[in-house]
Coordinates of C-alpha atoms in Angstrom, one line a residue:
H1 CA -4.8 -2.3 -1.9
D2 CA -0.7 -2.5 -2.1
H3 CA 0.5 -4.1 -5.7
R4 CA 5.1 -5.5 -5.6
G5 CA 4.4 -6.1 -9.6
S6 CA 3.2 -3.7 -12.4
E7 CA -1.1 -4.6 -12.5
M8 CA -2.9 -4.1 -15.9
T9 CA -6.8 -3.9 -15.5
L10 CA -9.3 -3.7 -18.0
V11 CA -13.2 -3.0 -17.6
L12 CA -15.4 -4.4 -18.9
Q13 CA -18.4 -3.5 -16.7
G14 CA -20.2 -0.5 -15.1
G15 CA -16.1 1.5 -12.7
F16 CA -14.7 2.6 -10.5
S17 CA -12.6 5.6 -9.4
D18 CA -8.9 6.4 -7.6
D19 CA -6.8 9.2 -7.1
R20 CA -5.8 9.5 -10.5
G21 CA -9.6 9.9 -12.6
S22 CA -12.5 7.8 -12.5
Y23 CA -12.7 4.4 -15.6
Y24 CA -15.4 3.3 -17.0
P25 CA -16.2 0.1 -19.5
G26 CA -13.7 -0.4 -22.0
D27 CA -11.1 1.5 -19.6
F28 CA -7.4 0.0 -20.1
I29 CA -5.5 1.2 -17.2
Y30 CA -1.8 0.5 -16.3
R31 CA 0.3 0.1 -12.9
S32 CA 3.2 0.4 -11.8
K33 CA 5.2 -1.2 -9.6
N34 CA 6.2 1.6 -6.9
D35 CA 1.6 2.4 -7.6
V36 CA -0.5 2.3 -4.2
H37 CA -4.1 1.5 -5.7
A38 CA -7.5 2.2 -3.6
P39 CA -10.6 1.0 -5.9
R40 CA -13.3 2.2 -5.5
A41 CA -16.7 0.7 -7.8
F42 CA -19.4 3.3 -7.8
A43 CA -22.5 3.3 -5.3
D44 CA -24.8 2.0 -8.2
E45 CA -24.4 -0.6 -10.0
D46 CA -21.4 -3.3 -9.6
C47 CA -17.9 -3.7 -10.9
L48 CA -16.4 -6.2 -13.3
C49 CA -12.4 -5.9 -14.3
L50 CA -10.4 -8.6 -15.5
A51 CA -6.9 -8.2 -13.9
V52 CA -3.4 -9.4 -14.6
I53 CA -1.2 -9.0 -12.0
D54 CA 2.6 -9.9 -11.9
A55 CA 3.3 -10.4 -7.5
P56 CA 0.9 -11.0 -5.2
L57 CA -1.6 -8.1 -3.8
R58 CA -1.4 -7.0 -0.1
F59 CA -4.4 -5.5 1.1
T60 CA -3.7 -2.5 3.0
G61 CA -7.0 -1.2 4.3
W62 CA -8.5 -2.5 7.7
K63 CA -11.4 -4.3 6.6
Y64 CA -9.2 -6.5 4.6
R65 CA -6.4 -7.4 5.8
W66 CA -7.1 -10.8 7.1
M67 CA -7.2 -11.3 3.6
N68 CA -3.3 -11.7 3.1
P69 CA -2.6 -14.9 4.1
F70 CA -4.9 -16.6 2.1
L71 CA -4.1 -14.4 -1.8
R72 CA 0.4 -15.9 -1.1
L73 CA -2.3 -19.6 -1.9
Q74 CA -1.0 -21.0 -4.7
A75 CA -1.7 -24.5 -6.5
G76 CA -0.5 -26.5 -6.8

């Protein structure tokens, strides 16, 4: 996904990897507003993370782009 703001992620269970490395339970990851983040969960287990973002996500992968309009919806 692409993100227009900063993002902080805490891995709670399982893990994932991206172009910068692999992350496991307890790892804290910070991405600045200029980073493009493409996480991939490990194949052998589910990944559960807590993420805090300050701007909408925008999926760039062909399988998930259809979700972009729904990510702009906000509770009123």
